Coordinates of C-alpha atoms and ligand atoms in Angstrom, one line a residue:
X199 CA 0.0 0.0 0.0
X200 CA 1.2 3.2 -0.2
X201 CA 1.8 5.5 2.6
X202 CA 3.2 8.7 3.8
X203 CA 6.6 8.2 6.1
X204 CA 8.4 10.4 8.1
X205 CA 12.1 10.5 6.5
X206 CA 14.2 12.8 8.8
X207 CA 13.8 16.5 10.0
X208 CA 11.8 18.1 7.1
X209 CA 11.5 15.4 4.9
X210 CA 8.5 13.1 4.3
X211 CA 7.9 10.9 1.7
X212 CA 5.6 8.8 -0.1
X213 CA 6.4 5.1 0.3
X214 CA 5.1 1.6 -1.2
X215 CA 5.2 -0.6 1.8
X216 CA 3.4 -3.7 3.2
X217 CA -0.2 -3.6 3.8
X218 CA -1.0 -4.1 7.4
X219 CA -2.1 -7.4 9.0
X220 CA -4.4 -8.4 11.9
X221 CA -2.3 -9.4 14.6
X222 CA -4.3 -9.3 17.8
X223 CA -8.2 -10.8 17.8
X224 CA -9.2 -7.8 18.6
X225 CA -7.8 -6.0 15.6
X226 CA -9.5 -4.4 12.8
X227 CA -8.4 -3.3 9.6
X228 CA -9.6 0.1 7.9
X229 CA -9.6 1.3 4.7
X230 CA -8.7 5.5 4.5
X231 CA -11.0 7.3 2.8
X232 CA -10.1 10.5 4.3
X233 CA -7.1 11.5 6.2
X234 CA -5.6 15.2 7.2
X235 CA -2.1 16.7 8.4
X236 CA -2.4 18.0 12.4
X237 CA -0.4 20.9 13.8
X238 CA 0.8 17.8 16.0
X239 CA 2.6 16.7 13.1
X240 CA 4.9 19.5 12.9
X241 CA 6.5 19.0 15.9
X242 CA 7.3 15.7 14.1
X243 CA 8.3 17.1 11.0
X244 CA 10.5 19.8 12.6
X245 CA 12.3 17.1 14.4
X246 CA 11.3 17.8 18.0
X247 CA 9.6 14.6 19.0
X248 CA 12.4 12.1 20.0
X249 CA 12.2 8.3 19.0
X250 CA 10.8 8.9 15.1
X251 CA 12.8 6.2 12.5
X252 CA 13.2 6.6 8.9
X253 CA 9.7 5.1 7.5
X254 CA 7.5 5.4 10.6
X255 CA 4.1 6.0 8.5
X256 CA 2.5 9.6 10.2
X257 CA -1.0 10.0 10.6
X258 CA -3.3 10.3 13.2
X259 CA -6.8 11.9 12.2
X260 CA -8.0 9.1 9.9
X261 CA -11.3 7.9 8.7
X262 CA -12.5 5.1 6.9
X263 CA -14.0 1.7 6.2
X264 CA -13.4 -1.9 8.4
X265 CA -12.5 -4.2 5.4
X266 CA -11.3 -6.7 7.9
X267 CA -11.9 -7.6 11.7
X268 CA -9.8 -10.2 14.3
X269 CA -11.7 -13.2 15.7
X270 CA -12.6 -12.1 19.2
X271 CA -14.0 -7.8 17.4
X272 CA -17.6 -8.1 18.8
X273 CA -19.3 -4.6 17.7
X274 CA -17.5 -4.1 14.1
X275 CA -18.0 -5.7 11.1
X276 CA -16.6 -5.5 7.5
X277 CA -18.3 -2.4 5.9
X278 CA -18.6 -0.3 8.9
X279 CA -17.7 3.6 8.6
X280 CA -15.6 4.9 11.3
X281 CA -13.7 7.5 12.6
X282 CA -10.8 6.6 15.5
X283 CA -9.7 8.9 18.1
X284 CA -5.9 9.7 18.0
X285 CA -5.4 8.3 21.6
X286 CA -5.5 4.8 21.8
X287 CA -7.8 3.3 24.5
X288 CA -8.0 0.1 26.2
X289 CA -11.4 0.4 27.7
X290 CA -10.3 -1.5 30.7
X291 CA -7.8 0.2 32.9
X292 CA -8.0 2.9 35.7
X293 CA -7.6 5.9 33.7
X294 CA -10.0 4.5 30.3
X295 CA -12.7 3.4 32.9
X296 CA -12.6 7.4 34.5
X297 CA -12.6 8.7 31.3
X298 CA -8.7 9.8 31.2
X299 CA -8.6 7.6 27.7
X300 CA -4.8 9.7 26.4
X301 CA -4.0 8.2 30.0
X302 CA -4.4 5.1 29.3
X303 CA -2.3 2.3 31.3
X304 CA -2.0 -0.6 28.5
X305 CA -2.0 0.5 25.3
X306 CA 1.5 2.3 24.4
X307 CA 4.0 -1.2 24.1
X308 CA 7.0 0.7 24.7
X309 CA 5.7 2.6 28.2
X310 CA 9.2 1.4 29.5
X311 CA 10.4 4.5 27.0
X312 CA 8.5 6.6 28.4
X313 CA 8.9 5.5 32.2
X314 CA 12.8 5.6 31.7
X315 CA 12.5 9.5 30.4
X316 CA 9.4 10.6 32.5
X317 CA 8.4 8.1 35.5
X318 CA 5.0 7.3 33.8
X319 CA 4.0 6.7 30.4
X320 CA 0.6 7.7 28.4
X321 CA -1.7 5.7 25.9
X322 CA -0.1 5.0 22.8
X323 CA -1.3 7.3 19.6
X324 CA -1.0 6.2 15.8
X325 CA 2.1 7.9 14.1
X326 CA 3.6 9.5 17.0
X327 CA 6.8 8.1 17.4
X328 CA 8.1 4.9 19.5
X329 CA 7.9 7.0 22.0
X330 CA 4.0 7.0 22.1
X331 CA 3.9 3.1 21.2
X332 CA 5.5 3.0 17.7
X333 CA 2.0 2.5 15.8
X334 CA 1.8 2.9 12.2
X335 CA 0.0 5.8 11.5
X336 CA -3.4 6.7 8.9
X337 CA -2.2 8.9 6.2
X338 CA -1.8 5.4 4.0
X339 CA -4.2 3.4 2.6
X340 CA -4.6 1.2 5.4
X341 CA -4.6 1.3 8.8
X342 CA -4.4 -1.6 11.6
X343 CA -6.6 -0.5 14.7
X344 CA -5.8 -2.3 17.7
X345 CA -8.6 -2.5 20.9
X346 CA -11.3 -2.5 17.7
X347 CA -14.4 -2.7 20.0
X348 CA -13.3 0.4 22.3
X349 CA -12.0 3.1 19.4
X350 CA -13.6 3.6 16.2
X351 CA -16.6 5.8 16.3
X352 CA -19.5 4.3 13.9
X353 CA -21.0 7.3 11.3
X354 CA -24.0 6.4 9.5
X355 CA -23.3 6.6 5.8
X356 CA -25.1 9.9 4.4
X357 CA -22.8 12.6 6.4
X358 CA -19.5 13.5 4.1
X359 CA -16.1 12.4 5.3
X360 CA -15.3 16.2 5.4
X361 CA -18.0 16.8 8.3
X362 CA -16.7 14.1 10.8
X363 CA -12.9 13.7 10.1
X364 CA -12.3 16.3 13.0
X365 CA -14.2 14.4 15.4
X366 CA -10.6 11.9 15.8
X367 CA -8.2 15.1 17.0
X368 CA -9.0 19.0 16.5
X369 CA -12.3 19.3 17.0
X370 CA -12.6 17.8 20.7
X371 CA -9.0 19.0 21.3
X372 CA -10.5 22.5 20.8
X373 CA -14.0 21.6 22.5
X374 CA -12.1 20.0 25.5
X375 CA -10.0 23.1 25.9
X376 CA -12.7 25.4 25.9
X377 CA -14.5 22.6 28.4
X378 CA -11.5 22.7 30.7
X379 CA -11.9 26.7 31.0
X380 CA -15.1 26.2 33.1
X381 CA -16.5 29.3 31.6
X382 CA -19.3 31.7 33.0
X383 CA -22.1 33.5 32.0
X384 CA -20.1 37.1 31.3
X385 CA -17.0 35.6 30.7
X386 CA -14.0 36.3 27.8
X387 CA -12.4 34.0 26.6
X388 CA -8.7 34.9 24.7
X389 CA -7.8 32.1 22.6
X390 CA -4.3 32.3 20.9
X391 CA -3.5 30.6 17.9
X392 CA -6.3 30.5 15.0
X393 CA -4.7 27.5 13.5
X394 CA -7.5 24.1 13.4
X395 CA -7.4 23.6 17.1
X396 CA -7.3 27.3 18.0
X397 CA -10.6 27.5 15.2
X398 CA -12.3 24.8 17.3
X399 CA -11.6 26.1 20.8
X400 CA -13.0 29.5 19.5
X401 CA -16.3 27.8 18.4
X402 CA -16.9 25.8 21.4
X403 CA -16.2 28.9 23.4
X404 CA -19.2 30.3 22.5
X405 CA -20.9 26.9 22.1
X406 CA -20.2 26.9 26.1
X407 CA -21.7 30.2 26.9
X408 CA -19.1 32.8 26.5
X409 CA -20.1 36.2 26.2
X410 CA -16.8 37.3 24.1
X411 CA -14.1 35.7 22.3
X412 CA -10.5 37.3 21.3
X413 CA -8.3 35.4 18.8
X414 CA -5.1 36.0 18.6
X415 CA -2.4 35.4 15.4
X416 CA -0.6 36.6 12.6
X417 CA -2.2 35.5 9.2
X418 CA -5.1 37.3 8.2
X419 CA -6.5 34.2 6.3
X420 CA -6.9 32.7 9.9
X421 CA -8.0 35.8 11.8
X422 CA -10.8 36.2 8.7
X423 CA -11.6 32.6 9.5
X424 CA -12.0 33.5 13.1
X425 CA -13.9 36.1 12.2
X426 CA -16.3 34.0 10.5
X427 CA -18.9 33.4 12.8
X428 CA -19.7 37.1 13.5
X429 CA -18.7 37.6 16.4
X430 CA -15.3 37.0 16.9
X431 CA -13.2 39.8 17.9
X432 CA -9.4 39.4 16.6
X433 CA -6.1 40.8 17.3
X434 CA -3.0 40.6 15.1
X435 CA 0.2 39.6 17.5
X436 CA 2.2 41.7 15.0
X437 CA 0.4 45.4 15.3
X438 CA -0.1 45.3 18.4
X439 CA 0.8 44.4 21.7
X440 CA -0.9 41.5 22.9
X441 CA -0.9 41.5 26.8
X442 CA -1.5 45.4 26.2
X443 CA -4.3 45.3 24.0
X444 CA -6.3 42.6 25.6
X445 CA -5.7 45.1 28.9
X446 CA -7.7 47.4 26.6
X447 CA -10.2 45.6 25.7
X448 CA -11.5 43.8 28.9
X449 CA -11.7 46.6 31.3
X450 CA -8.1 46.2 32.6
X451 CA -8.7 43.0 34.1
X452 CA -7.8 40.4 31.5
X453 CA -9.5 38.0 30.1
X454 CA -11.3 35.8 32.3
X455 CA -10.4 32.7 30.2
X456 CA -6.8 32.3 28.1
X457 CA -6.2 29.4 25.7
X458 CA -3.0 28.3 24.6
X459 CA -3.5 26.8 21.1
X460 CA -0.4 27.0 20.2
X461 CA 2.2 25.1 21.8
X462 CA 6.2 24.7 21.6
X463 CA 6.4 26.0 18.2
X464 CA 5.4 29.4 19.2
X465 CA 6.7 32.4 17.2
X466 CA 7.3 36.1 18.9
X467 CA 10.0 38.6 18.4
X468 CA 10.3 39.1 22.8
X469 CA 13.5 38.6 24.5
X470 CA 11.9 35.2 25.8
X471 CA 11.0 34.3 22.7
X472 CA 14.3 34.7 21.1
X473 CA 16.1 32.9 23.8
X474 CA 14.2 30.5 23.6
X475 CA 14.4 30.1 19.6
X476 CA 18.3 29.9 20.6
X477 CA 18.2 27.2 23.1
X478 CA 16.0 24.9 21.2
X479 CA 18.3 25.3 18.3
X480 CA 21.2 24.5 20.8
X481 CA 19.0 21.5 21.4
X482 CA 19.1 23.0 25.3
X483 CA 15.2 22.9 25.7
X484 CA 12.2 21.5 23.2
X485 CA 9.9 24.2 23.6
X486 CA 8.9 27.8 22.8
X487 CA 6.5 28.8 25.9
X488 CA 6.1 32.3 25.1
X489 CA 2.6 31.8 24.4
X490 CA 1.7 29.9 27.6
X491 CA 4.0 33.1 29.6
X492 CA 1.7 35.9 27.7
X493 CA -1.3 33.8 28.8
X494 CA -0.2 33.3 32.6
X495 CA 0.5 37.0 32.5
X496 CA -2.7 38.3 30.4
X497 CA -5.1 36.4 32.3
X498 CA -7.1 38.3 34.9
X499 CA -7.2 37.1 38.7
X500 CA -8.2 34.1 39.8
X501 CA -9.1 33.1 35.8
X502 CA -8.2 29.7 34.3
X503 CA -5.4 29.1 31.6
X504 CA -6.3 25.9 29.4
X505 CA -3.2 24.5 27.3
X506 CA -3.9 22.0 24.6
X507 CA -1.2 23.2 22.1
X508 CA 1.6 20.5 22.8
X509 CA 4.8 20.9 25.5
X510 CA 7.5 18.3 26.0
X511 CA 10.0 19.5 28.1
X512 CA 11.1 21.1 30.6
X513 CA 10.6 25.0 30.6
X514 CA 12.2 27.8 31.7
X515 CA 11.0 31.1 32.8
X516 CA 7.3 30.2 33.2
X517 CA 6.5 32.8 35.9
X518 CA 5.1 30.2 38.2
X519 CA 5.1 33.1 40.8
X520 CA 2.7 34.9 39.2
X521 CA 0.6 32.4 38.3
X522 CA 0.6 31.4 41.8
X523 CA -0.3 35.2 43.3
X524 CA -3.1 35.5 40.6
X525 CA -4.8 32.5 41.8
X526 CA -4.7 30.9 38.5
X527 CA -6.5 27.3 37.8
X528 CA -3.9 25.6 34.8
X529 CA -5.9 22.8 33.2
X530 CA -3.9 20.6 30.1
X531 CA -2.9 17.6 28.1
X532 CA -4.1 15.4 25.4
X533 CA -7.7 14.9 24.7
X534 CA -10.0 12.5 25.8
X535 CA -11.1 12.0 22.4
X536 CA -13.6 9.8 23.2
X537 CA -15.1 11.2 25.9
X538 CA -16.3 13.7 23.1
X539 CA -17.3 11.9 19.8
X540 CA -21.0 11.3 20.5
X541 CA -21.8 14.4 22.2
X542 CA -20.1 16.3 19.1
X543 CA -21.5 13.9 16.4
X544 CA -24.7 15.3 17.6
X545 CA -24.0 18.5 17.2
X546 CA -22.9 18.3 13.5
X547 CA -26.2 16.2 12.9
X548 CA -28.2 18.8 14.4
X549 CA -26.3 21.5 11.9
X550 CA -24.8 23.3 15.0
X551 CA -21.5 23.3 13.0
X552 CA -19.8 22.3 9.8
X553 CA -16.0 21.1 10.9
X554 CA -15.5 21.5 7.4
X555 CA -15.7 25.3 7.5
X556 CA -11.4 25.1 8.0
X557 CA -10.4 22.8 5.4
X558 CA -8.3 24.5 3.0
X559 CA -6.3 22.2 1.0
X560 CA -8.4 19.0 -0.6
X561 CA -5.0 16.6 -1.9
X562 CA -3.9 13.0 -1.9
X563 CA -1.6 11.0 0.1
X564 CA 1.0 11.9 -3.1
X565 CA 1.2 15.7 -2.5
X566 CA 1.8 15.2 1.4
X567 CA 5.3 16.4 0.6
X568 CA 4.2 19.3 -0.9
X569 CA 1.7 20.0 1.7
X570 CA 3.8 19.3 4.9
X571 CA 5.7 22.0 3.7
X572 CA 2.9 24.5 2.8
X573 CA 1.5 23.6 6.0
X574 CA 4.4 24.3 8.3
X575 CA 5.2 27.5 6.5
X576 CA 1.5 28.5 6.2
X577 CA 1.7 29.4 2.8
X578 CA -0.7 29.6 0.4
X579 CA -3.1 30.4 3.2
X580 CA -3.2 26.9 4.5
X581 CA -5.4 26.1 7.4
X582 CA -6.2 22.6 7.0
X583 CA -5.1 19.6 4.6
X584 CA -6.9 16.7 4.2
X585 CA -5.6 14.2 2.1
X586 CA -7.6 11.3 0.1
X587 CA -5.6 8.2 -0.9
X588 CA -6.1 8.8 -4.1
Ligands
NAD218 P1 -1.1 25.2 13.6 O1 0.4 25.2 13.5 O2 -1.9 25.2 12.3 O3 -1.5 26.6 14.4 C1 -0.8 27.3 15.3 C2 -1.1 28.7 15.2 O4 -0.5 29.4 16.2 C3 -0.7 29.4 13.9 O5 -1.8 30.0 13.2 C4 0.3 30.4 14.3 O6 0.4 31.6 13.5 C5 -0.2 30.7 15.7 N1 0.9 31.3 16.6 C6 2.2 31.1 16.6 N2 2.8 31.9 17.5 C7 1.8 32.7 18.1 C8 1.8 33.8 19.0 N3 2.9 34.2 19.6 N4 0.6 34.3 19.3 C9 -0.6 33.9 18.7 N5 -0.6 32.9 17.8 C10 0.6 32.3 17.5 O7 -1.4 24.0 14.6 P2 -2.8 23.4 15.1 O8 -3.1 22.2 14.3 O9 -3.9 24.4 15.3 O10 -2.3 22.9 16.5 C11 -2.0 23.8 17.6 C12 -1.4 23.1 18.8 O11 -2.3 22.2 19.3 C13 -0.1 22.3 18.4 O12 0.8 22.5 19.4 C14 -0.6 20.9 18.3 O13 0.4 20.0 18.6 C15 -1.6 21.0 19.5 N6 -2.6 19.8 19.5 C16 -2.8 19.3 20.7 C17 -3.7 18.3 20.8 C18 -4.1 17.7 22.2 O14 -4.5 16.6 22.3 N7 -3.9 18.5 23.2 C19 -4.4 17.8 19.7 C20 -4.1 18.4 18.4 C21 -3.2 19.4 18.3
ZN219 ZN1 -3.7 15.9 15.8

């Protein structure tokens, strides 16, 4: 089959390579009709995930159809049209069984990795390095899906592939962010990075009762996408200055909730941001916080700070003492993709919203390439690729 596989910092490639097999009865095989390129990847692309090996196939918002299941797969059968949630969940153990699925205790194979470097390990995910389990990923014609009677989501057929692709990754990442805010009647919410998971955390903002939201970034094409609903208010990082202007706008106080969709790839012309540019090209640290520092010090008084852009290290200069004096509630992590599925299927059945609204880019698995790179430089006004196998 073919597939797309990561090939070294920068480089991915399209590759022939063996289709996969069944090799636990509770196994299914899907067939990809529709697969997209996450701001997760990136950090993959750009090298700053440890433990990726030449040919490791990427890909972890996939979709498609169970061509074939393992002996002991109760609730799927050949035909079925699924999506599976990035996180891999046993159904079984502590943290699956509370609901904590990206927690889960049994399904990354190489959790020794991950105790060795960390103390603990998390579930495994598909195309996210050995690190994360070493499972082959879905931007390739076929996928093996392990734990098949806990993961894949069923979609009647009817509903396009384009309206419930996101339901694996951004759009619960950016539902569960804005969830994790606890937002009030009255309250702003300042959302930074209008990138797919940023786009989703602004729309389930308001789907959660927010009386404003500010989005923060530097392309027009994704503060006009922001801006789509009506009623977004947007900023642009590079006219003004961000911790000043959203002093402005709320009264002084700060907004009441700050999201950080943006993660360790941050971009910023401070003096933190520039140092830390320089110690992650020194390999000294992994990430650029100085997102997650404007949104500890923009957010008002005893307000809540919700990070689902993606950390790995350890950082410097977070200014935990602030954070601490300001009463702050920090909520984080990867999402509990599942927990969110049903409850946001509904919502796109009902016509509440059209995930589809972001997708720029319509390609096939050949032009991945091409499109990591327009991706990660966000030309051509790329927001969102999704790729067909052919
Ligand atoms: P993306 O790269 O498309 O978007 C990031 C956006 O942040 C870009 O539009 C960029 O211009 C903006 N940005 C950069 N620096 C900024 C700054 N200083 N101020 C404001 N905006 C700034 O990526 P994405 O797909 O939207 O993903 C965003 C983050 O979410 C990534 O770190 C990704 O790994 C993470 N993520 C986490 C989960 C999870 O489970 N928690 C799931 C999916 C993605
Ligand atoms: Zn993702």
């Amino acid at each position: 089959m073919k597939a797309v596989c990561w090939w070294g910092k920068g480089e991915v490639r399209v590759v022939n390579v063996p289709d996969p097999k069944i090799i636990n009865p509770h196994d299914a095989i899907v067939r990809v009709t529709l697969t997209a390129i996450c701001g997760s990847d990136l950090h993959l692309y750009d090298g700053y995930v440890p433990t990726m090996m030449r040919g490791d196939i990427l890909g972890h918002e996939f979709m498609g159809e169970v061509v074939e299941v393992g002996a002991e797969v109760k609730t799927l059968k050949v035909g079925d049209r699924v999506i599976v949630p990035f996180p891999i969940s046993c159904g079984r153990c502590w943290f699956c069984q509370n609901k904590m699925t990206s927690l889960c205790d049994n399904t990354n194979p190489n959790a020794w990795m991950n105790e060795a470097m960390n103390g603990f390990a998390t579930a495994g995910i598909y195309g996210y390095s050995h690190l994360y389990g070493g499972y082959s990923g879905g931007q390739a014609q076929y996928v093996r899906v392990p734990f098949a009677d806990v993961n894949p989501f069923k979609v009647p057929n009817g509903i396009p592939d384009e309206k419930v692709l996101f339901l694996t990754d951004i759009f619960p990442t950016g539902y569960q962010a804005a969830e994790q805010c606890g937002i009030e009647p009255g309250d702003t919410v300042a959302v930074w990075g209008c990138g797919p998971v940023g786009l989703f955390a602004i729309r389930s903002a308001w789907m959660l009762g927010a009386q404003r939201v500010i989005a923060i970034d530097r392309f027009r094409e994704r503060l006009a996408l922001a801006a789509s609903d009506g009623r977004t208010e947007t900023l642009d990082y590079s006219d003004e200055d961000t911790f000043d202007e959203l002093k402005d706008l709320t009264g002084g106080r700060g907004p009441d909730r700050c999201i950080d969709a943006v993660g360790m790839e941050a971009h910023g012309t401070f003096a933190d941001a520039v140092l830390d540019r320089v110690k992650q090209a020194m390999k000294l640290q992994f990430d650029r916080a100085h997102v997650l520092r404007q949104a500890i010090h923009s957010c008002r008084k005893g307000g809540t700070v919700s990070i689902p852009g993606v950390y790995a290290g350890f950082i410097d200069k977070i200014p935990m003492g602030i954070a601490f004096a300001k009463g702050l509630t920090m909520k984080m992590g990867q999402t509990h993709v599942h927990n969110y599925t049903k409850p946001l299927f509904d919502r796109i059945e009902r016509g509440d919203i059209d995930p589809s609204f972001l997708i720029t880019h319509r390609m096939t698995l050949d032009d991945a390439p091409r499109m990591y790179q327009t991706f990660r430089e966000k030309q051509d006004e790329c927001v969102k690729v999704v790729m067909r196998p052919s």
